[in-house]
């Protein structure tokens, strides 16, 4: 029964967290956004004391149930391991703890977090790793399926579905996500929870806490006949059936050992200390685990073609070279954002305007940045600030967002149609939501002359509407430079 309860809760948790990265309507986030905020590393970075205390208390009572029920990467490993186990007669065997390796990964993560090298630490965060896998591989498939339904419903005069863009946001992030998926999948296929119990720093921290947990699997030596089935079924490879011992730092409380022990020699209860080590009949032992490894990842790419009136192909916009990068409203500053963001890609998945995408810069690799070639940051949209679990983007209201200046527009005269080609435009001024752009005569002495934009940088909030809607190609005549520290106008 305990195993069935654990599997049911894990399946529900996995589906919800995955849906957070797939959903583009915002409905899932309204109901289950808290599932992202109780993940261990984001909770620590966000200084979410309630979530951290809750996870620690949960571990001290029930053991590492976080790894088997809440962590999406841990559950992903279980899914892969279950598929791989079907091809093996003797799936697993006990292996001693590689403590030095576990400590090394934990120290690496702590040092990089303290040093502000969050992109490196993000590679080891299990939640962020799964987020990148889900957003780069699962999300495109989900959106393509949605677009097929939208196409079919449109032919049936129904608008129950609507199509959404599917496009490659960042090749480096796709590669990192693919490598992570392959490594985790291969280790899970071959050894079950190898990644979880050797590489993952969160598993190491919670593992040493679970040594003191109130409830844990306990072997009753009076009932145990030494068949070794529990060790062969343990995907954490933490049961030494010869010594009747369980390594509780690696046990994830999956309850598989309880379910497979036909003699009911293992119970999930308080641990009883014994004064002597029981003798074991070694003649009953003699199983060696064999394994095979297969893993693959696929890269997805979407291409689109836009035409002017169905005749002339419109050249794609090229991104400007910004001296200062743009980070979302609520990030407070570039430094604060860089030190807290784990590059889980949740805000990128939630952005309805196609503004956020992973950075390709080594210093901020995979962390979101803003670009305005596909859309602009609409003043009424606060999706990214509502879903961020790590505190990198503070939650803001629509009213607060319009008072946050994340950057300022810069006009490039040689790209501007009125100045360079002598044709009337004014698109930037018409669409500026805060009235920061005014069209003024090219010749101040002639009111009838063509008008060019003049930017009021004190009023500009950096939303990018002007840059996105500028008709100049391939470079916009007006673009947004970021502010190192966001200015809030009270």
Short mmCIF file of C-alpha atoms in Angstrom, two decimals:
data_model
loop_
_atom_site.label_atom_id
_atom_site.label_comp_id
_atom_site.label_asym_id
_atom_site.label_seq_id
_atom_site.Cartn_x
_atom_site.Cartn_y
_atom_site.Cartn_z
CA UNK A 1 0.00 0.00 0.00
CA UNK A 2 2.82 2.42 0.87
CA UNK A 3 4.43 1.83 -2.51
CA UNK A 4 1.15 2.45 -4.34
CA UNK A 5 0.62 5.68 -2.41
CA UNK A 6 4.16 6.81 -3.20
CA UNK A 7 3.78 6.02 -6.92
CA UNK A 8 0.42 7.80 -7.10
CA UNK A 9 1.77 10.94 -5.43
CA UNK A 10 4.93 10.87 -7.57
CA UNK A 11 2.93 10.51 -10.79
CA UNK A 12 0.66 13.41 -9.83
CA UNK A 13 3.62 15.59 -8.85
CA UNK A 14 5.50 14.76 -12.07
CA UNK A 15 2.50 15.55 -14.27
CA UNK A 16 1.88 18.87 -12.52
CA UNK A 17 5.49 20.08 -12.68
CA UNK A 18 5.76 19.01 -16.32
CA UNK A 19 2.50 20.82 -17.09
CA UNK A 20 4.00 24.01 -15.66
CA UNK A 21 6.55 23.97 -18.49
CA UNK A 22 4.07 22.93 -21.18
CA UNK A 23 1.13 25.21 -20.37
CA UNK A 24 0.98 28.42 -22.41
CA UNK A 25 -2.41 29.57 -21.12
CA UNK A 26 -1.35 30.32 -17.53
CA UNK A 27 -4.13 28.18 -16.03
CA UNK A 28 -1.81 25.55 -14.54
CA UNK A 29 0.36 28.23 -12.94
CA UNK A 30 -2.64 29.79 -11.22
CA UNK A 31 -3.46 26.55 -9.46
CA UNK A 32 -0.15 24.72 -9.09
CA UNK A 33 2.59 27.35 -9.35
CA UNK A 34 3.51 26.56 -5.75
CA UNK A 35 4.87 23.17 -6.89
CA UNK A 36 7.84 24.96 -8.47
CA UNK A 37 8.41 27.07 -5.37
CA UNK A 38 8.81 24.07 -3.03
CA UNK A 39 11.72 22.66 -5.05
CA UNK A 40 14.82 22.66 -2.85
CA UNK A 41 17.39 24.84 -4.67
CA UNK A 42 14.88 27.51 -5.84
CA UNK A 43 13.49 27.68 -2.29
CA UNK A 44 17.00 28.23 -0.87
CA UNK A 45 17.86 30.95 -3.42
CA UNK A 46 14.52 32.68 -2.86
CA UNK A 47 15.10 32.53 0.93
CA UNK A 48 11.76 30.75 1.14
CA UNK A 49 12.17 29.75 4.78
CA UNK A 50 8.76 28.07 5.01
CA UNK A 51 9.48 25.77 2.04
CA UNK A 52 13.00 24.89 3.23
CA UNK A 53 11.83 24.14 6.78
CA UNK A 54 8.98 22.06 5.38
CA UNK A 55 11.33 19.98 3.21
CA UNK A 56 13.81 19.48 6.05
CA UNK A 57 11.01 18.44 8.43
CA UNK A 58 9.60 16.09 5.78
CA UNK A 59 13.02 14.45 5.42
CA UNK A 60 13.55 14.13 9.18
CA UNK A 61 10.23 12.34 9.53
CA UNK A 62 9.85 10.25 6.37
CA UNK A 63 13.35 10.13 4.85
CA UNK A 64 14.18 11.22 1.30
CA UNK A 65 10.59 11.32 0.07
CA UNK A 66 11.41 14.64 -1.64
CA UNK A 67 13.59 12.72 -4.11
CA UNK A 68 10.96 10.05 -4.83
CA UNK A 69 7.77 12.13 -4.73
CA UNK A 70 8.50 15.85 -5.33
CA UNK A 71 11.69 16.16 -7.40
CA UNK A 72 10.79 15.87 -11.14
CA UNK A 73 14.27 14.69 -12.15
CA UNK A 74 14.15 11.93 -9.53
CA UNK A 75 10.78 10.72 -10.83
CA UNK A 76 12.10 10.97 -14.40
CA UNK A 77 14.91 8.60 -13.38
CA UNK A 78 12.36 6.17 -11.95
CA UNK A 79 10.46 6.15 -15.26
CA UNK A 80 13.61 5.43 -17.28
CA UNK A 81 14.81 2.84 -14.73
CA UNK A 82 11.46 1.04 -14.85
CA UNK A 83 11.69 0.73 -18.63
CA UNK A 84 15.29 -0.48 -18.44
CA UNK A 85 14.59 -2.92 -15.62
CA UNK A 86 12.15 -4.91 -17.75
CA UNK A 87 15.03 -6.04 -19.94
CA UNK A 88 17.06 -7.38 -16.99
CA UNK A 89 16.59 -10.56 -15.01
CA UNK A 90 18.75 -9.26 -12.18
CA UNK A 91 18.33 -5.47 -12.26
CA UNK A 92 20.42 -4.09 -9.40
CA UNK A 93 23.00 -5.01 -6.79
CA UNK A 94 24.43 -3.35 -3.70
CA UNK A 95 27.28 -0.91 -4.30
CA UNK A 96 29.20 1.01 -1.64
CA UNK A 97 28.78 4.76 -1.29
CA UNK A 98 31.16 6.98 -3.27
CA UNK A 99 31.29 9.58 -0.55
CA UNK A 100 34.21 11.59 -1.92
CA UNK A 101 32.40 12.08 -5.23
CA UNK A 102 29.16 13.14 -3.54
CA UNK A 103 30.96 15.63 -1.33
CA UNK A 104 32.91 16.99 -4.31
CA UNK A 105 29.72 17.80 -6.27
CA UNK A 106 28.13 19.35 -3.17
CA UNK A 107 31.17 21.55 -2.50
CA UNK A 108 31.26 22.58 -6.18
CA UNK A 109 27.65 23.70 -6.05
CA UNK A 110 28.04 25.61 -2.77
CA UNK A 111 31.23 27.35 -3.94
CA UNK A 112 29.71 28.40 -7.27
CA UNK A 113 26.57 29.71 -5.57
CA UNK A 114 28.58 31.74 -3.06
CA UNK A 115 30.87 33.03 -5.82
CA UNK A 116 27.86 34.11 -7.87
CA UNK A 117 28.58 31.58 -10.64
CA UNK A 118 24.97 30.47 -10.71
CA UNK A 119 25.01 29.15 -14.33
CA UNK A 120 27.53 26.50 -13.21
CA UNK A 121 25.52 25.64 -10.10
CA UNK A 122 22.39 25.45 -12.27
CA UNK A 123 23.90 22.48 -14.12
CA UNK A 124 23.70 20.49 -10.86
CA UNK A 125 20.27 21.65 -9.71
CA UNK A 126 17.90 18.72 -10.39
CA UNK A 127 14.81 20.89 -10.79
CA UNK A 128 16.52 23.28 -13.23
CA UNK A 129 17.97 20.34 -15.19
CA UNK A 130 14.54 18.81 -15.61
CA UNK A 131 13.07 22.20 -16.48
CA UNK A 132 15.50 22.57 -19.36
CA UNK A 133 14.68 19.05 -20.58
CA UNK A 134 10.94 19.70 -20.41
CA UNK A 135 11.04 23.12 -22.07
CA UNK A 136 13.41 22.09 -24.87
CA UNK A 137 12.04 18.64 -25.73
CA UNK A 138 8.60 18.06 -24.23
CA UNK A 139 7.20 21.55 -24.80
CA UNK A 140 7.74 21.67 -28.61
CA UNK A 141 6.02 18.27 -29.01
CA UNK A 142 3.12 19.45 -26.86
CA UNK A 143 2.76 22.66 -28.86
CA UNK A 144 2.92 20.86 -32.19
CA UNK A 145 0.11 18.58 -31.00
CA UNK A 146 -1.86 21.63 -29.93
CA UNK A 147 -1.34 23.23 -33.34
CA UNK A 148 -2.66 20.10 -35.06
CA UNK A 149 -5.79 20.30 -32.91
CA UNK A 150 -6.08 24.00 -33.71
CA UNK A 151 -5.82 23.27 -37.42
CA UNK A 152 -8.47 20.55 -37.20
CA UNK A 153 -10.84 22.62 -35.08
CA UNK A 154 -10.51 25.60 -37.43
CA UNK A 155 -11.62 23.41 -40.31
CA UNK A 156 -14.64 22.44 -38.21
CA UNK A 157 -15.48 26.13 -37.55
CA UNK A 158 -14.43 25.80 -33.91
CA UNK A 159 -11.99 27.98 -31.99
CA UNK A 160 -11.56 25.75 -28.95
CA UNK A 161 -7.82 25.67 -29.74
CA UNK A 162 -5.45 28.27 -31.13
CA UNK A 163 -2.04 27.80 -32.70
CA UNK A 164 1.17 28.95 -31.01
CA UNK A 165 4.70 29.49 -32.29
CA UNK A 166 7.26 26.71 -32.00
CA UNK A 167 10.82 27.90 -32.48
CA UNK A 168 14.37 27.24 -31.35
CA UNK A 169 15.09 29.73 -28.58
CA UNK A 170 18.74 28.84 -27.90
CA UNK A 171 20.99 26.22 -29.48
CA UNK A 172 23.49 26.14 -26.53
CA UNK A 173 20.65 25.56 -24.05
CA UNK A 174 19.21 22.83 -26.29
CA UNK A 175 22.61 21.11 -26.35
CA UNK A 176 23.01 21.36 -22.56
CA UNK A 177 19.50 20.00 -22.05
CA UNK A 178 20.18 17.16 -24.47
CA UNK A 179 23.45 16.19 -22.77
CA UNK A 180 21.78 16.32 -19.35
CA UNK A 181 18.93 14.12 -20.57
CA UNK A 182 21.34 11.57 -22.05
CA UNK A 183 23.54 11.40 -18.94
CA UNK A 184 20.60 11.06 -16.55
CA UNK A 185 18.81 8.54 -18.79
CA UNK A 186 21.88 6.33 -19.29
CA UNK A 187 22.70 6.28 -15.58
CA UNK A 188 19.07 5.52 -14.71
CA UNK A 189 18.83 2.81 -17.38
CA UNK A 190 21.95 1.09 -16.13
CA UNK A 191 21.88 1.71 -12.39
CA UNK A 192 18.57 3.23 -11.33
CA UNK A 193 19.26 6.13 -8.99
CA UNK A 194 23.00 6.49 -9.73
CA UNK A 195 22.74 10.17 -10.67
CA UNK A 196 20.48 10.90 -7.72
CA UNK A 197 22.79 9.23 -5.19
CA UNK A 198 26.20 10.17 -6.56
CA UNK A 199 25.97 13.43 -8.51
CA UNK A 200 22.97 15.38 -7.19
CA UNK A 201 23.96 17.83 -4.39
CA UNK A 202 20.35 18.05 -3.17
CA UNK A 203 20.31 14.28 -2.77
CA UNK A 204 23.53 14.47 -0.76
CA UNK A 205 22.17 17.11 1.64
CA UNK A 206 18.84 15.39 2.16
CA UNK A 207 20.57 12.01 2.30
CA UNK A 208 22.63 12.91 5.34
CA UNK A 209 19.56 14.42 6.98
CA UNK A 210 17.63 11.21 6.32
CA UNK A 211 20.09 9.28 8.52
CA UNK A 212 18.22 10.83 11.42
CA UNK A 213 14.70 10.37 10.01
CA UNK A 214 12.03 9.02 12.33
CA UNK A 215 10.64 6.52 9.81
CA UNK A 216 12.72 4.40 7.46
CA UNK A 217 12.88 0.88 5.99
CA UNK A 218 14.05 -1.53 8.71
CA UNK A 219 15.19 -5.15 8.20
CA UNK A 220 13.87 -7.64 10.76
CA UNK A 221 16.69 -10.17 11.09
CA UNK A 222 14.38 -12.72 12.70
CA UNK A 223 12.22 -12.92 9.57
CA UNK A 224 14.90 -12.38 6.93
CA UNK A 225 15.99 -15.57 5.17
CA UNK A 226 18.75 -13.90 3.21
CA UNK A 227 17.23 -14.33 -0.26
CA UNK A 228 18.63 -10.99 -1.43
CA UNK A 229 15.52 -9.99 -3.41
CA UNK A 230 15.38 -6.60 -1.66
CA UNK A 231 18.93 -5.75 -2.82
CA UNK A 232 18.19 -6.78 -6.40
CA UNK A 233 15.06 -4.63 -6.49
CA UNK A 234 16.66 -1.58 -4.84
CA UNK A 235 17.23 1.06 -7.56
CA UNK A 236 19.27 3.10 -5.06
CA UNK A 237 21.69 0.14 -4.64
CA UNK A 238 21.75 0.89 -0.93
CA UNK A 239 20.72 -2.47 0.62
CA UNK A 240 23.56 -4.76 1.70
CA UNK A 241 21.64 -7.97 2.25
CA UNK A 242 24.76 -9.81 3.40
CA UNK A 243 25.13 -7.49 6.36
CA UNK A 244 21.40 -6.78 6.79
CA UNK A 245 22.26 -3.11 6.42
CA UNK A 246 20.66 -0.19 4.57
CA UNK A 247 22.56 2.98 3.60
CA UNK A 248 19.96 5.56 4.62
CA UNK A 249 21.88 8.42 3.00
CA UNK A 250 21.02 6.91 -0.39
CA UNK A 251 17.62 5.36 0.35
CA UNK A 252 14.86 7.40 -1.33
CA UNK A 253 11.98 5.67 0.48
CA UNK A 254 10.58 4.21 -2.75
CA UNK A 255 9.13 1.21 -0.82
CA UNK A 256 10.17 -1.25 -3.56
CA UNK A 257 11.95 -3.42 -1.01
CA UNK A 258 8.81 -3.66 1.13
CA UNK A 259 6.72 -4.62 -1.86
CA UNK A 260 9.08 -7.39 -3.04
CA UNK A 261 9.92 -9.05 0.28
CA UNK A 262 7.74 -12.18 0.40
CA UNK A 263 8.73 -12.86 4.01
CA UNK A 264 7.66 -9.42 5.28
CA UNK A 265 11.10 -8.95 6.78
CA UNK A 266 11.26 -5.23 5.90
CA UNK A 267 8.97 -2.65 7.46
CA UNK A 268 8.72 1.12 7.20
CA UNK A 269 9.01 2.07 10.86
CA UNK A 270 11.32 3.49 13.51
CA UNK A 271 14.79 2.05 13.36
CA UNK A 272 15.72 -0.37 16.13
CA UNK A 273 19.36 -0.44 17.18
CA UNK A 274 21.01 -3.81 17.66
CA UNK A 275 24.05 -4.58 19.77
CA UNK A 276 25.58 -7.13 17.44
CA UNK A 277 25.74 -7.81 13.74
CA UNK A 278 23.66 -10.88 12.84
CA UNK A 279 25.24 -13.78 11.03
CA UNK A 280 24.21 -14.25 7.45
CA UNK A 281 24.08 -17.41 5.44
CA UNK A 282 26.35 -16.52 2.54
CA UNK A 283 25.34 -19.59 0.59
CA UNK A 284 22.10 -17.81 -0.29
CA UNK A 285 23.95 -14.95 -2.01
CA UNK A 286 25.41 -14.98 -5.49
CA UNK A 287 23.66 -12.61 -7.85
CA UNK A 288 25.48 -10.20 -10.17
CA UNK A 289 23.65 -7.40 -11.96
CA UNK A 290 24.08 -7.00 -15.72
CA UNK A 291 23.17 -3.89 -17.71
CA UNK A 292 22.84 -2.46 -21.23
CA UNK A 293 22.83 1.21 -22.20
CA UNK A 294 20.78 3.00 -24.86
CA UNK A 295 19.91 6.71 -24.87
CA UNK A 296 19.08 9.31 -27.51
CA UNK A 297 17.99 12.89 -27.77
CA UNK A 298 16.48 14.80 -30.65
CA UNK A 299 16.87 18.43 -31.59
CA UNK A 300 13.83 20.40 -32.57
CA UNK A 301 13.79 23.37 -34.86
CA UNK A 302 10.97 25.45 -36.19
CA UNK A 303 11.20 27.71 -39.21
CA UNK A 304 8.77 30.30 -40.36
CA UNK A 305 8.42 32.53 -43.43
CA UNK A 306 6.73 35.91 -43.46
CA UNK A 307 5.73 37.75 -46.60
CA UNK A 308 4.52 41.25 -47.33
CA UNK A 309 1.04 40.98 -48.85
CA UNK A 310 1.88 37.48 -50.07
CA UNK A 311 4.44 38.81 -52.58
CA UNK A 312 7.76 40.00 -51.17
CA UNK A 313 9.61 38.11 -48.47
CA UNK A 314 10.19 40.25 -45.38
CA UNK A 315 13.74 40.06 -44.06
CA UNK A 316 13.99 38.78 -40.50
CA UNK A 317 15.04 41.27 -37.90
CA UNK A 318 18.53 40.95 -36.51
CA UNK A 319 19.13 41.45 -32.82
CA UNK A 320 20.98 44.61 -31.82
CA UNK A 321 24.21 44.45 -29.87
CA UNK A 322 23.19 45.78 -26.47
CA UNK A 323 25.87 47.21 -24.21
CA UNK A 324 23.74 46.20 -21.22
CA UNK A 325 21.48 43.14 -21.25
CA UNK A 326 17.78 43.34 -20.51
CA UNK A 327 16.26 41.38 -17.61
CA UNK A 328 12.55 41.24 -16.73
CA UNK A 329 10.69 43.74 -14.55
CA UNK A 330 10.87 42.51 -10.97
CA UNK A 331 14.49 41.35 -11.34
CA UNK A 332 15.57 44.54 -9.51
CA UNK A 333 19.04 44.53 -11.07
CA UNK A 334 21.19 42.52 -13.43
CA UNK A 335 23.42 41.42 -10.57
CA UNK A 336 20.53 40.24 -8.39
CA UNK A 337 19.01 38.38 -11.30
CA UNK A 338 22.27 36.63 -12.21
CA UNK A 339 22.88 35.52 -8.61
CA UNK A 340 19.44 33.98 -8.11
CA UNK A 341 18.36 32.55 -11.46
CA UNK A 342 18.88 28.78 -11.86
CA UNK A 343 18.01 28.83 -15.57
CA UNK A 344 15.10 26.44 -15.08
CA UNK A 345 13.36 28.02 -18.14
CA UNK A 346 9.98 28.25 -16.38
CA UNK A 347 9.62 31.99 -17.06
CA UNK A 348 10.62 31.43 -20.69
CA UNK A 349 7.94 28.76 -21.05
CA UNK A 350 5.35 31.05 -19.44
CA UNK A 351 6.16 34.19 -21.47
CA UNK A 352 3.22 34.66 -23.89
CA UNK A 353 4.97 37.29 -26.01
CA UNK A 354 8.12 35.43 -27.07
CA UNK A 355 10.30 38.01 -25.36
CA UNK A 356 12.28 35.81 -22.96
CA UNK A 357 14.88 33.36 -24.24
CA UNK A 358 18.04 31.69 -22.85
CA UNK A 359 21.27 33.67 -22.98
CA UNK A 360 24.15 32.39 -25.06
CA UNK A 361 26.76 34.40 -23.18
CA UNK A 362 29.11 32.22 -21.09
CA UNK A 363 28.78 34.48 -18.04
CA UNK A 364 24.98 34.14 -18.01
CA UNK A 365 24.59 30.91 -20.01
CA UNK A 366 20.99 29.63 -20.17
CA UNK A 367 19.68 32.41 -17.92
CA UNK A 368 16.75 34.31 -19.50
CA UNK A 369 17.28 37.58 -21.30
CA UNK A 370 14.88 39.83 -23.18
CA UNK A 371 14.84 40.28 -26.95
CA UNK A 372 12.22 42.11 -28.98
CA UNK A 373 12.38 40.57 -32.44
CA UNK A 374 9.25 38.42 -31.90
CA UNK A 375 7.25 40.60 -29.53
CA UNK A 376 7.54 43.15 -26.77
CA UNK A 377 7.02 43.14 -23.01
CA UNK A 378 3.40 44.20 -22.70
CA UNK A 379 2.80 46.43 -19.65
CA UNK A 380 -0.21 44.39 -18.52
CA UNK A 381 1.65 41.04 -18.56
CA UNK A 382 3.27 39.83 -15.31
CA UNK A 383 3.56 36.09 -16.08
CA UNK A 384 7.32 35.73 -15.56
CA UNK A 385 7.25 37.42 -12.16
CA UNK A 386 4.41 35.18 -11.00
CA UNK A 387 6.07 31.86 -11.86
CA UNK A 388 9.72 32.41 -10.83
CA UNK A 389 10.45 29.99 -7.95
CA UNK A 390 13.98 31.17 -7.11
CA UNK A 391 13.32 34.83 -6.28
CA UNK A 392 15.23 36.03 -9.33
CA UNK A 393 12.10 37.88 -10.49
CA UNK A 394 10.06 39.44 -7.72
CA UNK A 395 6.30 39.16 -8.13
CA UNK A 396 4.86 42.46 -9.37
CA UNK A 397 1.41 43.67 -10.29
CA UNK A 398 0.54 45.27 -13.62
CA UNK A 399 0.38 48.67 -11.92
CA UNK A 400 3.83 48.20 -10.36
CA UNK A 401 5.28 46.99 -13.64
CA UNK A 402 4.44 50.20 -15.50
CA UNK A 403 6.53 52.11 -12.96
CA UNK A 404 9.64 49.92 -13.40
CA UNK A 405 12.24 51.21 -15.86
CA UNK A 406 14.22 48.21 -17.09
CA UNK A 407 15.92 50.16 -19.88
CA UNK A 408 15.62 53.06 -22.29
CA UNK A 409 15.17 53.42 -26.04
CA UNK A 410 18.02 54.56 -28.29
CA UNK A 411 17.38 56.03 -31.77
CA UNK A 412 19.68 55.16 -34.71
CA UNK A 413 19.32 57.89 -37.32
CA UNK A 414 20.84 56.03 -40.28
CA UNK A 415 18.30 53.19 -39.90
CA UNK A 416 15.23 55.39 -39.57
CA UNK A 417 12.96 55.51 -42.65
CA UNK A 418 12.08 59.26 -42.45
CA UNK A 419 15.71 60.30 -42.00
CA UNK A 420 17.34 57.77 -44.34
CA UNK A 421 14.73 57.36 -47.09
CA UNK A 422 12.55 60.41 -46.73
CA UNK A 423 9.29 58.54 -46.09
CA UNK A 424 6.80 59.22 -43.32
CA UNK A 425 6.55 56.66 -40.49
CA UNK A 426 6.00 57.35 -36.76
CA UNK A 427 5.26 53.71 -35.86
CA UNK A 428 7.35 53.86 -32.70
CA UNK A 429 5.52 56.90 -31.33
CA UNK A 430 2.07 55.50 -32.13
CA UNK A 431 2.69 52.28 -30.22
CA UNK A 432 4.68 53.55 -27.23
CA UNK A 433 2.43 52.68 -24.23
CA UNK A 434 3.89 55.38 -21.98
CA UNK A 435 4.21 58.23 -24.48
CA UNK A 436 7.99 58.36 -24.23
CA UNK A 437 8.46 58.99 -27.97
CA UNK A 438 7.46 62.21 -29.73
CA UNK A 439 7.71 62.85 -33.47
CA UNK A 440 9.52 66.13 -34.15
CA UNK A 441 10.32 67.84 -37.50
CA UNK A 442 13.61 66.96 -39.14
CA UNK A 443 13.99 70.68 -39.83
CA UNK A 444 13.02 72.60 -36.68
CA UNK A 445 12.30 75.68 -38.81
CA UNK A 446 9.85 73.83 -41.07
CA UNK A 447 6.81 72.29 -39.39
CA UNK A 448 5.82 70.63 -42.65
CA UNK A 449 9.05 68.63 -42.91
CA UNK A 450 9.18 64.91 -42.23
CA UNK A 451 9.16 63.97 -38.57
CA UNK A 452 11.64 61.82 -36.69
CA UNK A 453 11.35 60.29 -33.20
CA UNK A 454 12.69 61.99 -30.08
CA UNK A 455 12.98 59.75 -26.99
CA UNK A 456 12.27 60.90 -23.45
CA UNK A 457 14.57 58.47 -21.60
CA UNK A 458 13.17 59.51 -18.22
CA UNK A 459 9.71 58.33 -19.23
CA UNK A 460 10.75 55.24 -21.22
CA UNK A 461 10.28 51.94 -19.32
CA UNK A 462 12.13 49.74 -21.84
CA UNK A 463 9.16 47.60 -22.89
CA UNK A 464 10.49 47.28 -26.44
CA UNK A 465 7.28 48.10 -28.32
CA UNK A 466 9.16 50.63 -30.44
CA UNK A 467 11.95 48.18 -31.30
CA UNK A 468 9.56 45.35 -32.12
CA UNK A 469 7.17 47.38 -34.27
CA UNK A 470 9.79 49.42 -36.13
CA UNK A 471 9.44 48.54 -39.86
CA UNK A 472 13.14 49.06 -40.60
CA UNK A 473 14.98 45.88 -41.65
CA UNK A 474 17.19 44.08 -40.79
CA UNK A 475 18.04 46.37 -37.87
CA UNK A 476 15.43 48.47 -36.10
CA UNK A 477 15.92 52.21 -36.14
CA UNK A 478 15.22 52.25 -32.42
CA UNK A 479 16.29 49.68 -29.82
CA UNK A 480 16.39 49.31 -26.04
CA UNK A 481 19.48 49.41 -23.84
CA UNK A 482 19.14 47.77 -20.43
CA UNK A 483 19.62 49.42 -17.05
CA UNK A 484 22.13 47.82 -14.69
CA UNK A 485 19.74 48.54 -11.85
CA UNK A 486 16.06 48.96 -12.48
CA UNK A 487 14.63 52.33 -11.59
CA UNK A 488 11.23 52.46 -9.94
CA UNK A 489 9.19 55.59 -10.42
CA UNK A 490 6.97 56.13 -7.41
#
